Amino acid sequence: MAEDSRARLDRLYREMRQRICLLDWPPGARLSETELAAEFGTSRTPIRRALARLEDEGLLQSLHGVGTLVTDVDREEMARTYALRMELAELVGRLSPAPVTPAILARLDGFRDRAERLTLQPDARHFAQLNMDFFDFGLSLTENAALRETSERLYYRTARIWLQQIAALDLAEECDTFRAEVDETARALRAGDPMAAALVRRAHISMSARRLAPGD
Amino acid sequence: MAEDSRARLDRLYREMRQRICLLDWPPGARLSETELAAEFGTSRTPIRRALARLEDEGLLQSLHGVGTLVTDVDREEMARTYALRMELAELVGRLSPAPVTPAILARLDGFRDRAERLTLQPDARHFAQLNMDFFDFGLSLTENAALRETSERLYYRTARIWLQQIAALDLAEECDTFRAEVDETARALRAGDPMAAALVRRAHISMSARRLAPGD
DNA sequence: AACGGCAGAGTTGTGCACAACCTGCGAAGG
DNA sequence: CCTTCGCAGGTTGTGCACAACTCTGCCGTT
């Protein structure tokens, strides 16, 4: 059975979003629809469909006659987006929190393992990837679809600035902080307290914003 | 000077969104890209670009070989979206509230006039239009762009259910309630208290949700 | 030397033809 | 009468050619 066109769109979209957020395509990079079409083995049409979504979400900007550019995120936009993300993180605990199942606790164990390994061998890119995966996990803690979509959109909107500024941060300390967040989240959820887990998340988003934009 | 392609996309997008939310295209309606292209005087390509955005926002669904269908909103999704919208309305007052300028108060006077006229001659469609305009006005009360975009997205996602259920509501009472909201908002903003205006908004979204989904 | 303009290459936007697909109808066969 | 098959019509998805546009580098002029 051939791949559904909707599934292919989703695959292209996620792949490109990943490349943007992992800085394979850094802010300012110029993409070529023709080259992308060649790389993904299709014509420009499906590529343009995926690029359109990324443009609507603010990760790309297409300029006629120039090219498709990866956008940058300025400090002010970042600060405001983080302020909103903090509130949304808390809402994950307050609106339709999902029941804590054994499957969720098992996934948490997986994250604890990965976080542990990361502290032993810090690596910025692996951290960024782990952070994304942990974010996706966090979305499963609410049954409110609108809240999930909104949080996801905002997260990926600013996800890349961490990697952009990693040189100015202490990677080992970042890894430690992340492991602490996973541990605290596990503690809260094992206690059957999703609201506490949400507050842990909010606290870490807040601290992350301060580390990324000192002085604001 | 000819129209920019970005401006045309925006025009098409808003026009179609309007038609969906005013039930010119009711849920389940089947659109034809060819017909739309003929009506708007272009080829299918720009039409498809606008339809793609509407599909990504959940207002449309394209099915290969079938057509492009206007989606419906079920009770559960509505309830959760409203719950989130209530919280976001409050955040408009808490995160980066915009300074209350004379221009804002002047716009409010305009809304009071329109609301007054509406109570004298109730009309569902005019009300829906006025409600949208007042919503857009409310967005100008925060300087947080992420919050604005998110609120807008969620609003238009469920805006049409009011018109869908108007037969089961008391139109005159709805108009009265709306006029009261405008008056209360004006009172709060004239007092220089954006947070109070935000709480008024939250209260009215809450009451609206109850009227639309009694028993939840 | 500085400036203007022109041509060329490269990019995104648009239009069109066709492929892939779904639905409904009608006729043939049970 | 009921079922099933096939076909015709219409729809969205894809590919391709060209239009519209931008940038760069070069050349001629001042």
Coordinates of C-alpha atoms (C1' of nucleotides) in Angstrom, one line a residue:
Chain A
M1 CA 0.0 0.0 0.0
A2 CA 1.4 3.4 -1.0
E3 CA 1.8 6.2 1.3
D4 CA -1.2 8.5 1.9
S5 CA -0.7 12.0 0.7
R6 CA -1.7 13.3 4.1
A7 CA 0.9 11.1 5.8
R8 CA 3.6 12.3 3.4
L9 CA 2.7 15.9 4.1
D10 CA 3.0 15.2 7.8
R11 CA 6.3 13.4 7.3
L12 CA 7.8 16.3 5.2
Y13 CA 6.5 18.9 7.7
R14 CA 8.0 17.1 10.7
E15 CA 11.3 16.5 9.1
M16 CA 11.7 20.1 8.0
R17 CA 10.5 21.4 11.4
Q18 CA 13.1 19.1 13.0
R19 CA 15.8 20.5 10.8
I20 CA 14.9 24.0 11.7
C21 CA 14.7 23.4 15.4
L22 CA 18.0 21.5 15.4
L23 CA 19.7 24.3 13.5
D24 CA 20.5 22.0 10.5
W25 CA 18.7 24.9 8.8
P26 CA 19.8 27.9 11.0
P27 CA 17.9 31.2 11.1
G28 CA 18.6 33.1 7.9
A29 CA 19.3 29.9 5.8
R30 CA 17.9 30.0 2.3
L31 CA 16.1 26.9 1.1
S32 CA 15.4 26.0 -2.5
E33 CA 12.1 24.3 -3.4
T34 CA 13.8 22.6 -6.3
E35 CA 16.6 21.2 -4.2
L36 CA 14.1 20.0 -1.6
A37 CA 12.0 18.4 -4.2
A38 CA 15.0 16.5 -5.6
E39 CA 16.1 15.4 -2.1
F40 CA 12.7 14.1 -1.1
G41 CA 12.0 12.6 -4.5
T42 CA 8.9 14.5 -5.5
S43 CA 8.0 17.5 -7.4
R44 CA 7.8 21.0 -6.0
T45 CA 4.1 20.8 -5.3
P46 CA 4.0 18.6 -2.2
I47 CA 7.1 20.4 -0.9
R48 CA 5.3 23.7 -1.3
R49 CA 2.4 22.3 0.7
A50 CA 4.7 21.5 3.6
L51 CA 6.5 24.8 3.3
A52 CA 3.2 26.7 3.4
R53 CA 2.4 25.1 6.8
L54 CA 5.8 26.0 8.2
E55 CA 5.3 29.6 6.9
D56 CA 1.9 29.9 8.4
E57 CA 3.4 28.8 11.7
G58 CA 6.1 31.4 11.5
L59 CA 9.1 29.2 11.0
L60 CA 9.7 30.1 7.4
Q61 CA 9.2 33.1 5.2
S62 CA 8.9 32.9 1.4
L63 CA 10.0 35.8 -0.6
H64 CA 9.1 36.0 -4.3
G65 CA 12.2 35.9 -6.4
V66 CA 14.5 35.5 -3.4
G67 CA 13.9 32.2 -1.7
T68 CA 12.5 30.6 1.4
L69 CA 14.2 31.8 4.5
V70 CA 14.3 30.4 8.0
T71 CA 13.0 33.0 10.4
D72 CA 14.8 34.3 13.5
V73 CA 13.2 34.9 16.9
D74 CA 13.9 38.2 18.6
R75 CA 14.3 38.6 22.4
E76 CA 11.0 40.3 22.8
E77 CA 9.0 37.7 21.0
M78 CA 10.8 35.0 22.9
A79 CA 10.0 36.6 26.2
R80 CA 6.3 36.9 25.4
T81 CA 6.1 33.4 24.0
Y82 CA 7.7 32.0 27.1
A83 CA 5.3 33.9 29.3
L84 CA 2.4 32.4 27.5
R85 CA 4.0 28.9 27.5
M86 CA 4.3 29.1 31.3
E87 CA 0.6 29.7 31.7
L88 CA -0.3 27.0 29.3
A89 CA 2.0 24.5 31.1
E90 CA 0.0 25.2 34.3
L91 CA -3.3 24.7 32.4
V92 CA -2.2 21.2 31.4
G93 CA -2.6 20.4 35.1
R94 CA -5.8 22.4 35.5
L95 CA -7.8 21.6 32.3
S96 CA -8.7 18.0 31.6
P97 CA -5.6 16.4 33.0
A98 CA -5.1 12.8 31.7
P99 CA -5.3 10.0 34.1
V100 CA -1.8 8.7 35.2
T101 CA -1.4 5.3 33.7
P102 CA 1.3 2.7 34.1
A103 CA 2.3 3.4 30.5
I104 CA 2.9 7.0 31.3
L105 CA 5.1 6.1 34.3
A106 CA 7.0 3.6 32.1
R107 CA 7.7 6.3 29.5
L108 CA 9.0 8.5 32.3
D109 CA 11.5 5.8 33.3
G110 CA 12.7 5.9 29.8
F111 CA 13.3 9.6 30.0
R112 CA 15.1 9.2 33.3
D113 CA 17.5 6.7 31.7
R114 CA 18.1 9.0 28.7
A115 CA 18.6 12.0 31.0
E116 CA 21.0 10.0 33.1
R117 CA 23.1 9.0 30.1
L118 CA 23.0 12.6 28.9
T119 CA 24.5 13.9 32.2
L120 CA 27.3 11.4 31.8
Q121 CA 28.0 12.4 28.3
P122 CA 26.6 15.9 27.6
D123 CA 25.8 16.7 24.0
A124 CA 23.9 19.8 22.9
R125 CA 22.2 18.2 20.0
H126 CA 21.1 15.1 21.8
F127 CA 19.9 17.3 24.6
A128 CA 17.8 19.3 22.2
Q129 CA 16.3 16.1 20.8
L130 CA 15.6 14.7 24.2
N131 CA 14.0 18.0 25.2
M132 CA 11.6 17.8 22.2
D133 CA 10.7 14.2 23.0
F134 CA 10.0 15.1 26.6
F135 CA 7.9 18.0 25.5
D136 CA 5.8 15.6 23.3
F137 CA 5.4 13.4 26.3
G138 CA 4.2 16.3 28.4
L139 CA 1.4 16.9 25.8
S140 CA 0.0 13.5 26.6
L141 CA -0.8 14.7 30.1
T142 CA -3.8 16.6 29.0
E143 CA -6.9 15.5 27.1
N144 CA -7.6 19.0 25.9
A145 CA -6.8 18.8 22.2
A146 CA -6.9 22.6 21.7
L147 CA -4.4 23.0 24.6
R148 CA -2.1 20.4 23.1
E149 CA -2.1 22.0 19.6
T150 CA -1.5 25.4 21.0
S151 CA 1.3 24.4 23.3
E152 CA 3.0 22.4 20.5
R153 CA 2.8 25.4 18.1
L154 CA 4.3 27.8 20.6
Y155 CA 7.0 25.3 21.7
Y156 CA 8.3 24.7 18.2
R157 CA 8.1 28.4 17.5
T158 CA 11.0 29.1 19.9
A159 CA 12.6 25.8 20.4
R160 CA 15.7 26.6 18.4
I161 CA 16.9 29.5 20.5
W162 CA 18.2 27.2 23.2
L163 CA 20.6 25.6 20.7
Q164 CA 21.5 29.0 19.4
Q165 CA 22.6 30.2 22.8
I166 CA 24.0 27.0 24.1
A167 CA 27.6 28.4 23.8
A168 CA 26.7 31.0 26.4
L169 CA 25.2 28.5 28.8
D170 CA 26.7 25.7 30.9
L171 CA 25.8 22.5 29.1
A172 CA 26.5 20.3 32.1
E173 CA 24.3 22.4 34.3
E174 CA 21.5 22.4 31.7
C175 CA 21.6 18.6 31.6
D176 CA 21.5 18.5 35.4
T177 CA 18.5 20.8 35.5
F178 CA 16.7 18.7 32.9
R179 CA 17.3 15.5 34.8
A180 CA 16.0 17.2 37.9
E181 CA 12.8 18.2 36.0
V182 CA 12.3 14.6 34.8
D183 CA 12.8 13.3 38.4
E184 CA 10.4 15.9 39.9
T185 CA 7.8 15.2 37.2
A186 CA 8.1 11.4 38.0
R187 CA 7.7 12.1 41.7
A188 CA 4.6 14.2 41.1
L189 CA 3.0 11.8 38.7
R190 CA 3.8 8.7 40.9
A191 CA 2.0 10.6 43.7
G192 CA -1.0 10.9 41.3
D193 CA -0.7 14.7 41.3
P194 CA -0.8 16.0 37.7
M195 CA -1.2 19.6 38.9
A196 CA 2.1 19.3 40.7
A197 CA 3.7 17.9 37.6
A198 CA 2.3 20.9 35.7
L199 CA 3.8 23.3 38.2
V200 CA 7.1 21.6 37.9
R201 CA 7.0 22.2 34.2
R202 CA 6.0 25.8 34.6
A203 CA 8.8 26.4 37.0
H204 CA 11.4 25.0 34.6
I205 CA 10.0 27.0 31.7
S206 CA 10.3 30.0 33.8
M207 CA 13.9 29.3 34.8
S208 CA 14.8 28.4 31.3
A209 CA 13.5 31.8 30.1
R210 CA 15.6 33.5 32.7
R211 CA 18.8 31.7 31.7
L212 CA 18.1 32.4 28.0
A213 CA 17.3 36.1 28.4
P214 CA 19.1 37.4 31.5
G215 CA 18.2 41.0 32.4
D216 CA 14.7 41.0 31.1
Chain B
M1 CA 0.3 48.8 -8.3
A2 CA -0.9 45.2 -8.5
E3 CA -1.9 43.3 -5.4
D4 CA 0.8 41.4 -3.6
S5 CA 0.4 37.7 -3.6
R6 CA 0.6 37.6 0.2
A7 CA -2.1 40.2 0.5
R8 CA -4.3 38.2 -1.9
L9 CA -3.8 35.0 0.1
D10 CA -4.8 36.9 3.2
R11 CA -7.9 38.3 1.5
L12 CA -9.0 34.8 0.2
Y13 CA -8.3 33.3 3.6
R14 CA -10.3 35.8 5.5
E15 CA -13.2 35.8 3.0
M16 CA -13.5 32.0 3.2
R17 CA -13.1 32.0 7.0
Q18 CA -15.9 34.6 7.2
R19 CA -18.2 32.4 5.0
I20 CA -17.6 29.4 7.2
C21 CA -18.2 31.3 10.4
L22 CA -21.3 33.0 9.1
L23 CA -22.6 29.6 7.9
D24 CA -22.7 30.7 4.3
W25 CA -20.8 27.5 4.1
P26 CA -22.3 25.4 6.8
P27 CA -20.7 22.4 8.4
G28 CA -20.7 19.5 5.9
A29 CA -20.9 21.8 2.9
R30 CA -18.8 20.5 -0.1
L31 CA -16.7 23.1 -1.8
S32 CA -15.1 22.8 -5.3
E33 CA -11.7 24.3 -6.0
T34 CA -12.7 24.8 -9.6
E35 CA -15.8 26.8 -8.7
L36 CA -13.9 28.9 -6.2
A37 CA -11.2 29.6 -8.7
A38 CA -13.8 30.8 -11.2
E39 CA -15.6 32.9 -8.6
F40 CA -12.4 34.6 -7.4
G41 CA -11.0 35.0 -10.8
T42 CA -7.8 33.0 -10.5
S43 CA -6.6 29.5 -11.1
R44 CA -6.8 26.7 -8.5
T45 CA -3.3 27.2 -7.2
P46 CA -3.9 30.3 -5.1
I47 CA -7.2 28.9 -4.0
R48 CA -5.5 25.7 -2.8
R49 CA -3.0 27.8 -0.8
A50 CA -5.8 29.5 1.1
L51 CA -7.7 26.2 1.6
A52 CA -4.5 24.6 2.9
R53 CA -4.3 27.2 5.7
L54 CA -8.0 26.7 6.6
E55 CA -7.4 22.9 6.6
D56 CA -4.4 23.3 8.9
E57 CA -6.5 25.4 11.2
G58 CA -9.2 22.7 11.3
L59 CA -12.0 24.6 9.5
L60 CA -11.9 22.4 6.4
Q61 CA -11.0 18.9 5.5
S62 CA -9.9 17.9 2.0
L63 CA -10.6 14.4 0.8
H64 CA -9.0 13.1 -2.3
G65 CA -11.6 12.3 -5.0
V66 CA -14.4 13.6 -2.8
G67 CA -14.1 17.3 -2.2
T68 CA -13.3 19.9 0.4
L69 CA -15.7 19.7 3.3
V70 CA -16.5 22.2 6.0
T71 CA -15.8 20.5 9.4
D72 CA -18.2 20.4 12.3
V73 CA -17.4 21.0 15.9
D74 CA -18.6 18.4 18.5
R75 CA -19.8 19.3 22.0
E76 CA -16.7 17.9 23.7
E77 CA -14.3 19.9 21.5
M78 CA -16.3 23.0 22.0
A79 CA -16.3 22.7 25.8
R80 CA -12.5 22.2 25.9
T81 CA -11.9 25.0 23.5
Y82 CA -14.0 27.3 25.5
A83 CA -12.3 26.3 28.7
L84 CA -9.0 27.3 27.2
R85 CA -10.4 30.5 25.7
M86 CA -11.6 31.6 29.1
E87 CA -8.0 31.3 30.5
L88 CA -6.5 33.1 27.5
A89 CA -9.0 35.9 27.9
E90 CA -7.8 36.4 31.5
L91 CA -4.2 36.3 30.3
V92 CA -4.9 39.2 28.0
G93 CA -5.2 41.3 31.2
R94 CA -2.2 39.7 32.9
L95 CA 0.4 39.4 30.1
S96 CA 1.6 42.6 28.4
P97 CA -1.7 44.5 28.5
A98 CA -1.8 47.4 26.0
P99 CA -2.1 50.9 27.4
V100 CA -5.6 52.3 27.2
T101 CA -5.5 55.0 24.6
P102 CA -8.2 57.5 23.5
A103 CA -8.4 55.6 20.2
I104 CA -9.4 52.4 22.1
L105 CA -12.1 54.2 24.0
A106 CA -13.4 55.7 20.8
R107 CA -13.6 52.3 19.2
L108 CA -15.5 51.2 22.2
D109 CA -18.1 54.0 21.7
G110 CA -18.5 52.7 18.2
F111 CA -19.3 49.2 19.6
R112 CA -21.7 50.6 22.1
D113 CA -23.6 52.3 19.3
R114 CA -23.7 49.2 17.2
A115 CA -24.8 47.1 20.2
E116 CA -27.5 49.6 20.9
R117 CA -28.8 49.5 17.4
L118 CA -28.7 45.7 17.5
T119 CA -30.9 45.4 20.6
L120 CA -33.4 47.6 18.9
Q121 CA -33.5 45.4 15.8
P122 CA -32.0 42.0 16.7
D123 CA -30.6 40.0 13.8
A124 CA -28.6 36.9 14.2
R125 CA -26.2 37.4 11.3
H126 CA -25.5 41.0 12.2
F127 CA -24.9 39.9 15.8
A128 CA -22.4 37.3 14.7
Q129 CA -20.6 39.9 12.6
L130 CA -20.5 42.4 15.5
N131 CA -19.3 39.7 17.8
M132 CA -16.4 38.9 15.5
D133 CA -15.5 42.6 15.2
F134 CA -15.6 43.0 19.0
F135 CA -13.4 40.0 19.3
D136 CA -10.8 41.5 17.0
F137 CA -11.0 44.7 19.1
G138 CA -10.3 42.6 22.2
L139 CA -7.1 41.3 20.6
S140 CA -5.7 44.8 20.5
L141 CA -5.8 44.9 24.3
T142 CA -2.6 42.8 24.6
E143 CA 0.8 43.4 23.1
N144 CA 1.6 39.7 23.3
A145 CA 1.6 38.6 19.6
A146 CA 1.6 34.9 20.5
L147 CA -1.4 35.4 22.7
R148 CA -3.2 37.3 20.0
E149 CA -2.6 34.6 17.4
T150 CA -3.5 31.8 19.7
S151 CA -6.7 33.5 20.8
E152 CA -7.7 34.3 17.2
R153 CA -7.1 30.7 16.1
L154 CA -9.2 29.3 18.9
Y155 CA -12.0 31.8 18.5
Y156 CA -12.5 31.2 14.8
R157 CA -12.3 27.5 15.4
T158 CA -15.7 27.5 17.3
A159 CA -17.2 30.8 16.3
R160 CA -19.9 29.2 14.1
I161 CA -21.6 27.1 16.7
W162 CA -23.3 30.2 18.1
L163 CA -25.1 30.8 14.8
Q164 CA -25.8 27.1 14.5
Q165 CA -27.6 27.0 17.8
I166 CA -29.2 30.5 17.7
A167 CA -32.7 28.9 17.1
A168 CA -32.5 27.3 20.6
L169 CA -31.4 30.6 22.2
D170 CA -33.2 33.8 22.9
L171 CA -31.8 36.3 20.4
A172 CA -33.0 39.4 22.2
E173 CA -31.4 38.2 25.4
E174 CA -28.2 37.4 23.7
C175 CA -28.1 40.9 22.3
D176 CA -28.8 42.4 25.8
T177 CA -26.0 40.3 27.2
F178 CA -23.6 41.5 24.5
R179 CA -24.5 45.1 25.1
A180 CA -23.9 44.5 28.8
E181 CA -20.4 43.1 28.0
V182 CA -19.5 46.1 25.9
D183 CA -20.7 48.5 28.6
E184 CA -18.8 46.7 31.3
T185 CA -15.7 46.6 29.2
A186 CA -16.0 50.3 28.6
R187 CA -16.4 50.9 32.3
A188 CA -13.3 48.8 33.1
L189 CA -11.1 50.4 30.5
R190 CA -12.2 54.0 31.3
A191 CA -11.2 53.2 34.8
G192 CA -7.8 52.3 33.4
D193 CA -8.1 48.7 34.5
P194 CA -7.4 46.2 31.7
M195 CA -7.4 43.3 34.1
A196 CA -11.0 44.1 35.0
A197 CA -11.8 44.2 31.3
A198 CA -10.2 40.8 30.9
L199 CA -12.2 39.3 33.7
V200 CA -15.4 40.7 32.1
R201 CA -14.5 39.0 28.9
R202 CA -13.7 35.7 30.7
A203 CA -17.0 35.9 32.5
H204 CA -19.0 36.3 29.3
I205 CA -17.1 33.5 27.6
S206 CA -18.0 31.3 30.5
M207 CA -21.6 32.3 30.4
S208 CA -21.7 31.8 26.7
A209 CA -20.3 28.3 27.0
R210 CA -23.0 27.4 29.5
R211 CA -25.8 28.8 27.3
L212 CA -24.5 26.9 24.3
A213 CA -23.9 23.6 26.1
P214 CA -26.3 23.3 29.0
G215 CA -25.8 20.3 31.2
D216 CA -22.1 19.9 30.7
Chain C
dA1 C1' 36.9 56.3 -10.1
dA2 C1' 31.9 56.3 -9.5
dC3 C1' 27.6 55.5 -11.2
dG4 C1' 23.8 53.6 -14.0
dG5 C1' 21.9 50.1 -16.4
dC6 C1' 21.5 45.8 -18.5
dA7 C1' 21.6 41.0 -18.9
dG8 C1' 21.7 36.5 -16.8
dA9 C1' 20.9 33.1 -13.4
dG10 C1' 18.2 31.7 -9.8
dT11 C1' 14.0 31.8 -7.0
dT12 C1' 9.0 31.7 -5.8
dG13 C1' 4.1 32.3 -7.8
dT14 C1' 0.6 30.8 -11.3
dG15 C1' -1.8 28.2 -14.6
dC16 C1' -2.8 24.0 -16.9
dA17 C1' -2.9 19.1 -18.0
dC18 C1' -3.1 14.8 -16.3
dA19 C1' -3.0 11.1 -12.6
dA20 C1' -5.3 9.1 -8.6
dC21 C1' -9.4 8.6 -6.4
dC22 C1' -14.3 8.4 -4.9
dT23 C1' -19.3 8.3 -5.7
dG24 C1' -23.6 7.2 -7.9
dC25 C1' -26.1 5.1 -11.5
dG26 C1' -27.4 1.7 -14.5
dA27 C1' -27.2 -2.6 -16.7
dA28 C1' -26.2 -7.5 -16.5
dG29 C1' -26.4 -11.6 -14.0
dG30 C1' -28.0 -14.3 -10.2
Chain D
dC1 C1' -36.2 -8.7 -6.9
dC2 C1' -31.6 -8.3 -5.3
dT3 C1' -26.6 -8.1 -6.0
dT4 C1' -22.6 -6.9 -8.3
dC5 C1' -19.9 -5.1 -11.6
dG6 C1' -18.3 -1.4 -14.5
dC7 C1' -18.4 3.0 -16.2
dA8 C1' -19.0 8.0 -16.4
dG9 C1' -18.5 12.3 -14.1
dG10 C1' -16.5 15.0 -10.8
dT11 C1' -13.0 15.9 -7.2
dT12 C1' -8.4 16.6 -5.1
dG13 C1' -3.2 15.6 -5.7
dT14 C1' 1.0 15.9 -8.7
dG15 C1' 4.1 17.4 -12.2
dC16 C1' 5.7 20.6 -15.4
dA17 C1' 6.2 24.8 -18.0
dC18 C1' 6.2 29.5 -17.8
dA19 C1' 5.4 34.2 -15.6
dA20 C1' 7.0 37.5 -12.2
dC21 C1' 10.5 38.9 -9.4
dT22 C1' 15.2 39.6 -7.1
dC23 C1' 20.0 39.7 -6.8
dT24 C1' 24.6 39.9 -8.7
dG25 C1' 28.2 41.0 -11.7
dC26 C1' 29.8 43.2 -15.7
dC27 C1' 30.2 46.8 -18.9
dG28 C1' 29.8 51.3 -20.7
dT29 C1' 29.3 56.0 -19.6
dT30 C1' 30.3 60.1 -17.2

